[in-house]
Short mmCIF file of C-alpha atoms and ligand atoms in Angstrom, two decimals:
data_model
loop_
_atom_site.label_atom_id
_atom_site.label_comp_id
_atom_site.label_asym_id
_atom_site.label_seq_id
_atom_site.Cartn_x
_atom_site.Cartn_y
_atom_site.Cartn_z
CA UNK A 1 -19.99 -49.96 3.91
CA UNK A 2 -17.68 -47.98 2.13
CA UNK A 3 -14.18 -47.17 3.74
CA UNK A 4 -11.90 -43.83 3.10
CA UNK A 5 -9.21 -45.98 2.73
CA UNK A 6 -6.58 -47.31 0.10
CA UNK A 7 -5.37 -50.92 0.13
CA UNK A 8 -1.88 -51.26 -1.60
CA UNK A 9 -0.08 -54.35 -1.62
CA UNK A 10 3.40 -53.90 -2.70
CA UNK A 11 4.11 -57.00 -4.95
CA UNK A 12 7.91 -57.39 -3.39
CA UNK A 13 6.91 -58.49 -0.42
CA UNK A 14 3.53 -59.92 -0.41
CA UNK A 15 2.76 -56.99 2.03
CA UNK A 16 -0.71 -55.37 2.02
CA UNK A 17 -1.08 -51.89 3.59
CA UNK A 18 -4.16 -49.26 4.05
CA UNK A 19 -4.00 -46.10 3.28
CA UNK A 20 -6.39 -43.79 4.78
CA UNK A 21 -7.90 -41.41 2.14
CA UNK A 22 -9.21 -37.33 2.70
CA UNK A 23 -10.08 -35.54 0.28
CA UNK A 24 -9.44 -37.69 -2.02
CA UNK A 25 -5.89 -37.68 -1.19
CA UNK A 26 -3.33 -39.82 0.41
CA UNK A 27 -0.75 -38.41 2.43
CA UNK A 28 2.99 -38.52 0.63
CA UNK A 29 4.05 -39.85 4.32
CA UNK A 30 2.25 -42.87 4.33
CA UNK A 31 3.85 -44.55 1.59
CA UNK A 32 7.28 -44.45 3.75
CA UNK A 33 5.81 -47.45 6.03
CA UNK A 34 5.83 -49.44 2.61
CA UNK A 35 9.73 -51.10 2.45
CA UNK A 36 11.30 -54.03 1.55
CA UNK A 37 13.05 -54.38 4.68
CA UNK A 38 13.92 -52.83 8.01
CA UNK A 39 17.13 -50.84 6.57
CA UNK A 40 14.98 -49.53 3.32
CA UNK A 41 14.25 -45.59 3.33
CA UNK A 42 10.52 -46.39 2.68
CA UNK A 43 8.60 -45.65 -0.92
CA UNK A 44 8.24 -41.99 -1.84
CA UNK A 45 5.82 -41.04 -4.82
CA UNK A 46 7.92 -39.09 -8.27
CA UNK A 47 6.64 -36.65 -9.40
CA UNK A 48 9.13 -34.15 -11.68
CA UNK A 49 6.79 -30.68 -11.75
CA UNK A 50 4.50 -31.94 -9.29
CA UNK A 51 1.70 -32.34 -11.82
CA UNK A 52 -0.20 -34.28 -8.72
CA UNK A 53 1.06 -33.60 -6.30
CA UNK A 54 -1.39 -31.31 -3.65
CA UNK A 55 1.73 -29.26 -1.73
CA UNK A 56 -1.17 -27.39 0.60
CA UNK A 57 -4.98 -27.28 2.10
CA UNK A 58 -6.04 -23.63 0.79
CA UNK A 59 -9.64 -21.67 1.15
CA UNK A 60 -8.46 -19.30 -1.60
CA UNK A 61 -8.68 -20.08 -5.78
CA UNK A 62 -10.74 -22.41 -7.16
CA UNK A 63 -10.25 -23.96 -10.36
CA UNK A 64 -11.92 -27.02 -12.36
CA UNK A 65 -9.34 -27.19 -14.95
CA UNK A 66 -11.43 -29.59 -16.92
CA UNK A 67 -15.20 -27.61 -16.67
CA UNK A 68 -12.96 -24.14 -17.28
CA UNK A 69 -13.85 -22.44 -14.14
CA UNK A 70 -12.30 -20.22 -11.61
CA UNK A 71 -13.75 -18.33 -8.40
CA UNK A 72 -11.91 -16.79 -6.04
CA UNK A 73 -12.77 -17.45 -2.20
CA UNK A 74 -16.30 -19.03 -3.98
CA UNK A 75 -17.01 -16.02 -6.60
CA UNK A 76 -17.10 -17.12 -10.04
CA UNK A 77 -14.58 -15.12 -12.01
CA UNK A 78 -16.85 -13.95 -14.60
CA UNK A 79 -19.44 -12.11 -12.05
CA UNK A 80 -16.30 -10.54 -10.38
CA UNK A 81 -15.18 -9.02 -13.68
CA UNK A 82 -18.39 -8.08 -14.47
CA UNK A 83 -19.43 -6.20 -11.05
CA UNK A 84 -16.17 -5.50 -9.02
CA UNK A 85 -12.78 -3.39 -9.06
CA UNK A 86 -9.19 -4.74 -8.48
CA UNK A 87 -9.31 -3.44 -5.01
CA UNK A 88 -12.45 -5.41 -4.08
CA UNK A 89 -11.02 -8.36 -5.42
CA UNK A 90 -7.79 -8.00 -3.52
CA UNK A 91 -9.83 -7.13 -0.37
CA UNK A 92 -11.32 -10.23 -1.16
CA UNK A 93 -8.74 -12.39 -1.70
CA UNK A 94 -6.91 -11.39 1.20
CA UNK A 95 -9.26 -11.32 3.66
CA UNK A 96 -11.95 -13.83 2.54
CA UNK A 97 -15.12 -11.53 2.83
CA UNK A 98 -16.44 -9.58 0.40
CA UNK A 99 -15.98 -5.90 2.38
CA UNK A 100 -18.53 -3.60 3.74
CA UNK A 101 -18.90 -0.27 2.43
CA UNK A 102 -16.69 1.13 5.87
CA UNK A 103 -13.87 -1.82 5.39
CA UNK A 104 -13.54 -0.90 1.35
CA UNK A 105 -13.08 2.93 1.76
CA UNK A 106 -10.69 2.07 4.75
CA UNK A 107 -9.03 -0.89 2.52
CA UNK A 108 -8.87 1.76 -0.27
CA UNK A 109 -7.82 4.53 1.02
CA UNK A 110 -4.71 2.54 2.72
CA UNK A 111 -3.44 1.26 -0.90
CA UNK A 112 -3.84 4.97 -2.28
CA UNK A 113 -1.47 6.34 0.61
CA UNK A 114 1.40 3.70 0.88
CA UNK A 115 2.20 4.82 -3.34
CA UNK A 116 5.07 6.63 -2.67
CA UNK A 117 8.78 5.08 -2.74
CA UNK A 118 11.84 5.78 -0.98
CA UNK A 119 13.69 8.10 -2.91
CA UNK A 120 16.73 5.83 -2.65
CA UNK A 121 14.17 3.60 -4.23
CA UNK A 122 14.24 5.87 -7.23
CA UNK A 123 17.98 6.46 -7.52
CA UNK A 124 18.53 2.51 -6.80
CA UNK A 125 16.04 2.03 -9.92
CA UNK A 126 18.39 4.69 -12.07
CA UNK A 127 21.52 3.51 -11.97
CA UNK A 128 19.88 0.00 -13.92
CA UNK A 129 21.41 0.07 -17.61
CA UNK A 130 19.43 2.55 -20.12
CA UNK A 131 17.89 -0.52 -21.78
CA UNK A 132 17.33 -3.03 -18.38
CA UNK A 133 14.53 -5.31 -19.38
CA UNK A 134 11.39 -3.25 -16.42
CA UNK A 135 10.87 -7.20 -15.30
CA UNK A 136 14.55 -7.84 -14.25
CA UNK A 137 14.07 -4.14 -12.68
CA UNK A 138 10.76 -4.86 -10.66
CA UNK A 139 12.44 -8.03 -9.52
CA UNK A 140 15.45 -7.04 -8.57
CA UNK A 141 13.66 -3.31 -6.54
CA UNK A 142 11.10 -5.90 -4.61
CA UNK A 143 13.95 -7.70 -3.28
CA UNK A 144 15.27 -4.39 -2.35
CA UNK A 145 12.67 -3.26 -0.47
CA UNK A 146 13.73 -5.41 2.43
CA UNK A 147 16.30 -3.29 2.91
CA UNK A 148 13.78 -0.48 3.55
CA UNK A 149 11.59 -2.35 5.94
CA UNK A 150 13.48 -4.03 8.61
CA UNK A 151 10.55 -5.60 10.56
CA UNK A 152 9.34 -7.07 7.40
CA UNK A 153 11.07 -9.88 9.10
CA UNK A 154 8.85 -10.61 11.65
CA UNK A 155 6.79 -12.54 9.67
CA UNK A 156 5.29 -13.68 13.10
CA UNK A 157 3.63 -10.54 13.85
CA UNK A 158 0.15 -10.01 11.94
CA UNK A 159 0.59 -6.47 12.01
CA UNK A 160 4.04 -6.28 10.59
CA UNK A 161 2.86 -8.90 7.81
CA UNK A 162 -0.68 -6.28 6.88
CA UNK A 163 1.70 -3.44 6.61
CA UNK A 164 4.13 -5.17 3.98
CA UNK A 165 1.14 -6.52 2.13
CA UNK A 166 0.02 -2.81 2.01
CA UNK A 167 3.18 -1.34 0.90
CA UNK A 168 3.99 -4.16 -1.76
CA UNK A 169 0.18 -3.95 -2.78
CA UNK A 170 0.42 -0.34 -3.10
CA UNK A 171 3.69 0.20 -4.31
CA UNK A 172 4.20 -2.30 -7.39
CA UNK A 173 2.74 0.03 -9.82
CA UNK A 174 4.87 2.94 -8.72
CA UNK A 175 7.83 0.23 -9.40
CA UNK A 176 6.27 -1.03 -12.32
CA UNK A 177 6.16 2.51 -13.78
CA UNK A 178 9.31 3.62 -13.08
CA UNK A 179 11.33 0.99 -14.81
CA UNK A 180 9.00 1.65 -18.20
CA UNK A 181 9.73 5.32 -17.89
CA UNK A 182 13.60 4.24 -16.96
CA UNK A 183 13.61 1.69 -20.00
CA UNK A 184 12.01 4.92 -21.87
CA UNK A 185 14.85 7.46 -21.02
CA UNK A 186 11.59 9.26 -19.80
CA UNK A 187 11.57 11.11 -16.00
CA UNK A 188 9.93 9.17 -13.43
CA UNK A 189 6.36 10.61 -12.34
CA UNK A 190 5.47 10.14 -9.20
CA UNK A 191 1.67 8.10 -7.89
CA UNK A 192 -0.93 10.81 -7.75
CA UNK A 193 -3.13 9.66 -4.96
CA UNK A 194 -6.11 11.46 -6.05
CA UNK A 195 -6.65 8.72 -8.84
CA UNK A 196 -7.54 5.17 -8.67
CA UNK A 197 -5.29 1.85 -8.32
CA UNK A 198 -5.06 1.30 -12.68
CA UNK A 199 -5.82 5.23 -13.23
CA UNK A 200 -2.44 6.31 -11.22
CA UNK A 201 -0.52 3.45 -13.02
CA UNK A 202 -1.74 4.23 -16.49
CA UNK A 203 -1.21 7.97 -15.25
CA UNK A 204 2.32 7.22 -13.92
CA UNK A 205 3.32 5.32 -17.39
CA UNK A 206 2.15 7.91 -19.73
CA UNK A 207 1.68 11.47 -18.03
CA UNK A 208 4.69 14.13 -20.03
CA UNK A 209 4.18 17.72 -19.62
CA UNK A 210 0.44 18.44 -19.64
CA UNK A 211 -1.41 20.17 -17.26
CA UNK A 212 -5.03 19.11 -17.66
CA UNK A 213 -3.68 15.61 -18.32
CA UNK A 214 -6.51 12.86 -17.41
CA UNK A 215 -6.55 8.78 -18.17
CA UNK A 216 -9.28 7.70 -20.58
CA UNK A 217 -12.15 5.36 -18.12
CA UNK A 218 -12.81 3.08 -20.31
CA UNK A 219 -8.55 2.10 -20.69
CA UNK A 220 -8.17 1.84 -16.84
CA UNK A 221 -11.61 -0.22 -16.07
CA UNK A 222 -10.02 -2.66 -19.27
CA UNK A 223 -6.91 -2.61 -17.21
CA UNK A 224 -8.87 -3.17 -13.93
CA UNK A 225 -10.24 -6.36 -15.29
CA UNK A 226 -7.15 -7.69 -16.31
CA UNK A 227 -5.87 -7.09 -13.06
CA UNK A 228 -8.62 -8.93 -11.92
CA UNK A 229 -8.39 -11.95 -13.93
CA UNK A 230 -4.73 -12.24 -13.03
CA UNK A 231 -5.23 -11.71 -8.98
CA UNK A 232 -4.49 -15.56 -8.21
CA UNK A 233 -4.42 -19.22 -9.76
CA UNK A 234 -3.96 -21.43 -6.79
CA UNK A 235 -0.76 -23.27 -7.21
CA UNK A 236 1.17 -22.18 -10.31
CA UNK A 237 4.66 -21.93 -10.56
CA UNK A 238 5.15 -18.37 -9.35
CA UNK A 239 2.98 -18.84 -6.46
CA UNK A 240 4.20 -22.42 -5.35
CA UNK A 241 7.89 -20.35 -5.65
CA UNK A 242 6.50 -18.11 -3.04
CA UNK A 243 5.39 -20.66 -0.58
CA UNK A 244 8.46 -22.17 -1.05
CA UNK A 245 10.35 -19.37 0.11
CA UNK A 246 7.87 -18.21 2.18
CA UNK A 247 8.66 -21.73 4.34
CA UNK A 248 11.86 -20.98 4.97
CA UNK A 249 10.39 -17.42 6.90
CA UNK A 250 11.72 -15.26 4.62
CA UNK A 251 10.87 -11.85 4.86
CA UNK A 252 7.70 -11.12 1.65
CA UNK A 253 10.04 -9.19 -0.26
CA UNK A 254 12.51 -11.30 -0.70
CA UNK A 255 9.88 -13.96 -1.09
CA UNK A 256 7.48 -12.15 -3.56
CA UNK A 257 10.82 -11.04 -5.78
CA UNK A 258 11.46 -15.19 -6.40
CA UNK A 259 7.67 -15.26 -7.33
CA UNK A 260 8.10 -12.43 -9.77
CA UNK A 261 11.42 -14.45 -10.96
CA UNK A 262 9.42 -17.20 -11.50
CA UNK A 263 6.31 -15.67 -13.52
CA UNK A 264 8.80 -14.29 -15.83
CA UNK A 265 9.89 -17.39 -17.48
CA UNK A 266 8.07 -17.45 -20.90
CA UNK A 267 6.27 -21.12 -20.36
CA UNK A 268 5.09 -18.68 -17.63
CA UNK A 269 3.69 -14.90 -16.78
CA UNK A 270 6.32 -14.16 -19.57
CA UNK A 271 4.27 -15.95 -22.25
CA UNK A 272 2.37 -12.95 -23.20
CA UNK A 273 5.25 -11.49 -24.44
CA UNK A 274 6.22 -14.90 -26.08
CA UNK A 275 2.51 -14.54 -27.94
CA UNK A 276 3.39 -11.10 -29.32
CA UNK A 277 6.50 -12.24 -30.73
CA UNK A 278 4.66 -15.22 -31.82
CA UNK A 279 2.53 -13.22 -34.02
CA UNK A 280 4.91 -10.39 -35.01
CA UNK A 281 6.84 -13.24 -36.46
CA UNK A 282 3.67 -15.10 -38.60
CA UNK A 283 3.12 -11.63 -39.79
CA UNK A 284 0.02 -11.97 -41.49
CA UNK A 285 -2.81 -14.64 -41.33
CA UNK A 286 -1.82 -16.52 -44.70
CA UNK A 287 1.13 -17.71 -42.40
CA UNK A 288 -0.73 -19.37 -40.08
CA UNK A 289 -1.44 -23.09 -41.88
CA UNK A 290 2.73 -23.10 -42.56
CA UNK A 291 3.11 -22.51 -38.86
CA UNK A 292 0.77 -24.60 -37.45
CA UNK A 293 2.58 -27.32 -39.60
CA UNK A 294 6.03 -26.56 -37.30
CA UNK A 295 4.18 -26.52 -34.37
CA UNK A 296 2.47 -30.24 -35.15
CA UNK A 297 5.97 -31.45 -36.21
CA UNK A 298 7.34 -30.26 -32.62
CA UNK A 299 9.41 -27.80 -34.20
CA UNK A 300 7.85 -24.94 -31.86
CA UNK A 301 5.27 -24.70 -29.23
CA UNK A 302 2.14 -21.94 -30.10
CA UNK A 303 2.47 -19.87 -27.15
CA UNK A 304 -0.53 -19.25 -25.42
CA UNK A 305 -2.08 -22.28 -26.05
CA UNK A 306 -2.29 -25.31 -23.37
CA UNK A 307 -2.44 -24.99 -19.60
CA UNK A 308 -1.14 -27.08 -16.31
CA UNK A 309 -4.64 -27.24 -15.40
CA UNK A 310 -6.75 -26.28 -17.71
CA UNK A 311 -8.03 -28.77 -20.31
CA UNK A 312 -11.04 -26.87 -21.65
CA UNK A 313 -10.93 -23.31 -22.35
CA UNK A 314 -9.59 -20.84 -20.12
CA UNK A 315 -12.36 -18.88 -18.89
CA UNK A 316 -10.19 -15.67 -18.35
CA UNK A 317 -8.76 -15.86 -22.20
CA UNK A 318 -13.15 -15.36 -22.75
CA UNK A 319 -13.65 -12.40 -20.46
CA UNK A 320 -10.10 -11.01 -22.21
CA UNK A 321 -11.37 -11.92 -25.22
CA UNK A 322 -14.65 -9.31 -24.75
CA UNK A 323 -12.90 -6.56 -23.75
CA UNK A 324 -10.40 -6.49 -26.29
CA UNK A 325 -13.44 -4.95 -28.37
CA UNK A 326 -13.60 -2.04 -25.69
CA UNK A 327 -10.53 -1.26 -26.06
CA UNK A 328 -9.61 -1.34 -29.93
CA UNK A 329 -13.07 0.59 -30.23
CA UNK A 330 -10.77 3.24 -28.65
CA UNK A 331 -7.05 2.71 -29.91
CA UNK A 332 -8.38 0.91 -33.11
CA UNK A 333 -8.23 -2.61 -33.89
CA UNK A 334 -4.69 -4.55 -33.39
CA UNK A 335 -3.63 -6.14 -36.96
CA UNK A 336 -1.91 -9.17 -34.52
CA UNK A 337 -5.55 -10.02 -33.33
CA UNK A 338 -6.22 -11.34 -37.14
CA UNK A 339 -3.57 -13.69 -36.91
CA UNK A 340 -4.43 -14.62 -33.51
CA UNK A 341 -8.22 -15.65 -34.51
CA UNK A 342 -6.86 -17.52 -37.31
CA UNK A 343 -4.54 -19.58 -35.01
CA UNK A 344 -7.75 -20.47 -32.93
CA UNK A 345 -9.82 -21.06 -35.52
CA UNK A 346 -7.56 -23.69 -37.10
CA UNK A 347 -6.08 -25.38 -32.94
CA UNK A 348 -9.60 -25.56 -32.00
CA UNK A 349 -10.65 -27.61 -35.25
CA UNK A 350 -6.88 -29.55 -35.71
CA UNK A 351 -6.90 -33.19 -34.47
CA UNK A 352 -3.53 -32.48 -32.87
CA UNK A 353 -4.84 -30.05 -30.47
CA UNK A 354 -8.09 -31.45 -29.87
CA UNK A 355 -6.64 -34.37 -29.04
CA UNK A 356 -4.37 -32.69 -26.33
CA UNK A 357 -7.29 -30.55 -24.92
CA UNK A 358 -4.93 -27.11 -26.14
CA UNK A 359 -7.50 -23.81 -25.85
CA UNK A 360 -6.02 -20.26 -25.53
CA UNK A 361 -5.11 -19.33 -22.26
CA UNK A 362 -5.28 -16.08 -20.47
CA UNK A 363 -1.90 -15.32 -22.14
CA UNK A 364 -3.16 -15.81 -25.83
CA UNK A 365 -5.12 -12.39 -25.97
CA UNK A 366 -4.04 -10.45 -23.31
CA UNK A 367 -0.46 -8.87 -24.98
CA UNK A 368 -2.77 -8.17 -28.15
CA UNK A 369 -5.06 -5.69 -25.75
CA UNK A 370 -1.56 -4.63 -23.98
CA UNK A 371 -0.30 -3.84 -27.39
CA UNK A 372 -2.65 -1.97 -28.55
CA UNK A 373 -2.97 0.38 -25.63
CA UNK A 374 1.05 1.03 -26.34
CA UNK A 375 2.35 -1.32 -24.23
CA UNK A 376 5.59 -2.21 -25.01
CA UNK A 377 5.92 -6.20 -24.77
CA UNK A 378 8.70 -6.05 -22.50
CA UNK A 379 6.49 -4.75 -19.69
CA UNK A 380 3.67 -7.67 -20.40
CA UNK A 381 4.93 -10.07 -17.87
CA UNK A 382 5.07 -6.20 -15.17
CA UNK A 383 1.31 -6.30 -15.61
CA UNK A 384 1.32 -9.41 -14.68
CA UNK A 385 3.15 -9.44 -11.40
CA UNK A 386 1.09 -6.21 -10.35
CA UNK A 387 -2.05 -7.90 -9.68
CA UNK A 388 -0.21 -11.11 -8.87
CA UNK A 389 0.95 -9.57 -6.36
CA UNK A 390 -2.34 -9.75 -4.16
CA UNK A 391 -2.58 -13.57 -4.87
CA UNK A 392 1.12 -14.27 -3.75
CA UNK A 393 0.81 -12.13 -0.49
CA UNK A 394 -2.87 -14.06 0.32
CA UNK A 395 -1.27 -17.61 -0.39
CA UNK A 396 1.61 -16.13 1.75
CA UNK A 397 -0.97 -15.28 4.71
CA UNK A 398 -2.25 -18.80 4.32
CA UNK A 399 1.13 -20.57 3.95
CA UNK A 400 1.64 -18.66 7.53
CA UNK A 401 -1.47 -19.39 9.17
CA UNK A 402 -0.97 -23.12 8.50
CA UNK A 403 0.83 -24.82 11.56
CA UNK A 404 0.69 -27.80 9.40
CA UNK A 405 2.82 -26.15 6.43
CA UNK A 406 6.93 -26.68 6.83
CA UNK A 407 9.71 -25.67 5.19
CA UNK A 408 9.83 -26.58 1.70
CA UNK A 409 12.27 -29.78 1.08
CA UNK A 410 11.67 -32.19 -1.86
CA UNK A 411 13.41 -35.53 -1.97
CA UNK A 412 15.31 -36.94 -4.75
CA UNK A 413 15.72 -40.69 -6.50
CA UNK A 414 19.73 -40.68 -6.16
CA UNK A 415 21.04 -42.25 -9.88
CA UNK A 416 24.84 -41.02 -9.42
CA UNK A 417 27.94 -42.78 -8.98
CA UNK A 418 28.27 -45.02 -5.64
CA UNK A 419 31.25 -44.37 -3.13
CA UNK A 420 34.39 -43.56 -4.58
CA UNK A 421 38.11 -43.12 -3.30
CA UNK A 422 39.33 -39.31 -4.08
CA UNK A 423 41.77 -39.69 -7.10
CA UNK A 424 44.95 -37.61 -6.96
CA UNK A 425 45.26 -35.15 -10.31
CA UNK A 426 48.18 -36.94 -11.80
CA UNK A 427 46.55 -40.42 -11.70
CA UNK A 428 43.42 -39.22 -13.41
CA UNK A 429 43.26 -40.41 -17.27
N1 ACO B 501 1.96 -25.99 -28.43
C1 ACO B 501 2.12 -27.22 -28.95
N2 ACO B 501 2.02 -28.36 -28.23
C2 ACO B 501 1.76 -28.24 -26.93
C3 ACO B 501 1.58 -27.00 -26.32
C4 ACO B 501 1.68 -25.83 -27.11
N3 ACO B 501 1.53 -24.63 -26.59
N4 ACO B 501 1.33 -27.18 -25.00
C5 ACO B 501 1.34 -28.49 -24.80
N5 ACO B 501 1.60 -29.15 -25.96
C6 ACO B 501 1.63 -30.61 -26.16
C7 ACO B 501 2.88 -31.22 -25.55
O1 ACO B 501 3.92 -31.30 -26.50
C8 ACO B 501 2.37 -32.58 -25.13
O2 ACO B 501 2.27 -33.39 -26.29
P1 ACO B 501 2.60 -34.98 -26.15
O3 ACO B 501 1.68 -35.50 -25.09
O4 ACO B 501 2.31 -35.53 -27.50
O5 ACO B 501 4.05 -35.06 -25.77
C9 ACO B 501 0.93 -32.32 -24.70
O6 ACO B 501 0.53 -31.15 -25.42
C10 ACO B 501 0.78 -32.08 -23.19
O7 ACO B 501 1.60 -30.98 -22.81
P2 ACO B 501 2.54 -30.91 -21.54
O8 ACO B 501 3.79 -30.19 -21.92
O9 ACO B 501 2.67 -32.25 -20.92
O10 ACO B 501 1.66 -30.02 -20.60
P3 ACO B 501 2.18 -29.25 -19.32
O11 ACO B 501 1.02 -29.21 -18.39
O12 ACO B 501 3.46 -29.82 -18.82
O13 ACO B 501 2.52 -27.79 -19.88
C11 ACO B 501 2.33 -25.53 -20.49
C12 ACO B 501 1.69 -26.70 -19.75
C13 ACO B 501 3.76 -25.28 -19.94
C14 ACO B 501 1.51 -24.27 -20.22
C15 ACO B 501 2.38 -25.84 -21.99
O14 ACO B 501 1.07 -26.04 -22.50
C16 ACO B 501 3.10 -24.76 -22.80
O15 ACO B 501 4.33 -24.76 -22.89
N6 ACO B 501 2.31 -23.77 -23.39
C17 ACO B 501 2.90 -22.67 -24.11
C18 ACO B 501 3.39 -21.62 -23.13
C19 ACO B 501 2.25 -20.85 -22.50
O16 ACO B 501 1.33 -20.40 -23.17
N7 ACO B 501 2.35 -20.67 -21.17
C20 ACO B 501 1.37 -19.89 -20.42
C21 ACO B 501 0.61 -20.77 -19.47
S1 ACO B 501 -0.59 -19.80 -18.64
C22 ACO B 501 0.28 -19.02 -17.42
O17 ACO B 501 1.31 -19.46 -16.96
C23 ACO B 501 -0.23 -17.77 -16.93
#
């Protein structure tokens, strides 16, 4: 009969130990029985970036890296960009359900009234520098909203927790659209709750002085299935920064605003923007064999290729890749997106990244649609965070409801100096 166990015997000592195995996992813990002797700290497993390394149990995202598949709470991704909204999905991701007809409307109608910001939020957001990168902005206003919403703190109330997720749900694209208009020199414009989630944001971005001024459909359902795409991806970096704040109890603010930090790094959320510049900088598609060569010789990485996880094609960078048709049938065709097919033409056929299992990832395409709706690149890894934002807040829920979960606290293999006696200054060489 076969056991859920794991024999190890550690070779030092002779010693022979079982492990018991769920899903398919050992737990860290065990391993600190394993020592050499009484006064030894136990064996701990290393692993810089935890590449495998399972930090929680979660019901939310799943993903087979190596198949290219991702559902959220069981729904493959490509039926839920084909047949749902952003709010559904959020609904969904938050809750677990798909809702009724009663619970969306309700659901719906909550993120259309919470738009609004402080006004204090507004001036706070003005007095940035005239040319304040919008991510370091939205960063640095989530954090602030803390200050707004004292019993954001008591994280232990589930009513107190559904009214931040509301607000921060509701509120990053009025955020998101005032540091692009602020970046502009342009006046703020505040939500207009008569239009939908991606309609107001689009509206808030671009409205100037026109009275019959409406968003074009097919531009905000594009943007609604980006939004989708980018709603969660289980563990990543932004979202394991989360959890790791969120352990500590901090309020979701504060929390979600090291998330945001996070996604903007550009081996991160922030490679979008890392892909446009990519491509600005090839220029034109004869380029692309001369680059390619740097990138084999290690010179550069090609941004928006390779993933943590996945190791077949990323099966948002397909759904992306469809509707960037849609939308250059309206706003023309990008000249980038040339350059972009080429790279994939030539990494999907090159030994060097077949051999690596390097596809295009959601990044890869994205900025290109971004761009050509008018987009400027700094607000790439913005568009990111809004829809992340669902995603953090669910895995924050979860990270909550988990009386297994504690506070974050990795260990370390010490390699410094031993003990040493204190040295005065003028006996130091
Ligand atoms: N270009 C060239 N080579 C690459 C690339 C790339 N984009 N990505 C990985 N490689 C190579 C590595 O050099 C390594 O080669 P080696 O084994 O010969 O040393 C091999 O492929 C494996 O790569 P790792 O770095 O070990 O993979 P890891 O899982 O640590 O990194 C990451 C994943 C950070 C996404 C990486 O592929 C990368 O830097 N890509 C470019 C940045 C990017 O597009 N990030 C967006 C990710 S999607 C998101 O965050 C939303």
């Amino acid at each position: 009969m076969t056991k859920e166990t794991l024999t190890v015997t550690d070779n030092r000592t002779g010693q022979t130990y079982e492990l018991p195995i769920e899903h398919d996992t050992i737990n860290a813990m065990d391993l600190r029985q394993i020592r050499v002797d009484p006064g030894d700290f136990g064996m701990m497993a290393y692993d810089p970036g935890f590449k495998n390394t399972a930090s929680t149990k979660s019901t939310i995202t799943f993903i087979d890296g190596g198949k290219g598949i991702l559902r959220y709470r069981g729904y493959p991704i490509e039926q839920l960009a084909e047949k749902s909204n952003f709010i559904e999905v959020a609904y969904l991701t938050l809750f677990g359900e798909l809702p009724t007809q009663k619970q969306y409307d309700d659901w719906a109608y909550e993120i259309r009234h919470h738009t609004f910001v402080h006004e204090n939020i507004k001036q706070l957001m003005e007095a940035f520098r005239y040319d304040a990168h919008p991510m370091s902005m939205f960063i640095s206003t989530v954090a602030a909203l803390s200050t707004y919403y004292p019993e954001a703190r008591d994280i232990e109330s589930a009513d107190a927790r559904m009214k931040q997720i509301v607000r921060l749900i509701a509120k990053v694209p009025t955020i998101a659209a005032f540091s692009y208009r602020h970046s502009r020199g342009l006046p703020y414009v505040y939500p207009n709750n008569d239009l939908g989630y991606t309609e107001n944001l689009l509206y808030m971005l671009d409205k100037m002085g026109q009275t019959d001024y409406a968003v074009n459909p097919t531009l905000a359902r594009a943007l609604d299935v980006l939004f989708m795409l980018h709603v969660d991806h289980e563990q990543n970096c932004g979202t394991a920064t989360m959890r790791v704040i969120g352990s500590s109890h901090s309020d979701p603010y504060s929390s979600m605003a090291g998330a945001a930090a996070a996604l903007f790094g550009p081996l991160h959320g922030g490679a979008n923007e890392a892909v446009l510049r990519m491509l600005v900088e090839i220029g034109d598609a004869k380029h692309v064999p001369e680059f390619m060569e740097g990138v084999k010789n290690r010179e550069r990485l090609l941004m928006g290729f390779g993933h943590r996880v996945y190791k077949n094609y990323d099966p948002r960078a397909r759904i992306i890749k469809k509707i960037a048709d849609e939308v250059f049938e309206i706003t023309g065709r990008n000249p980038l997106l040339d350059i972009a097919l080429e790279l994939e033409r030539i990494a999907l056929e090159d030994e060097f990244f077949v051999k690596r299992n390097l596809y295009p990832n959601v990044d890869f395409y994205s900025g290109i649609i971004y761009q050509a709706m008018g987009f400027p690149v700094a607000m790439f890894p913005v568009l990111f965070a809004i829809p992340r934002t669902v995603g953090w807040l669910a895995q924050w829920q979860e990270l909550l409801a988990d009386s297994t979960q504690k506070i974050a606290r990795p260990r370390q293999i010490y390699l410094g100096e031993g003990t040493r006696d204190y040295v005065a200054m003028d006996a130091r060489s």
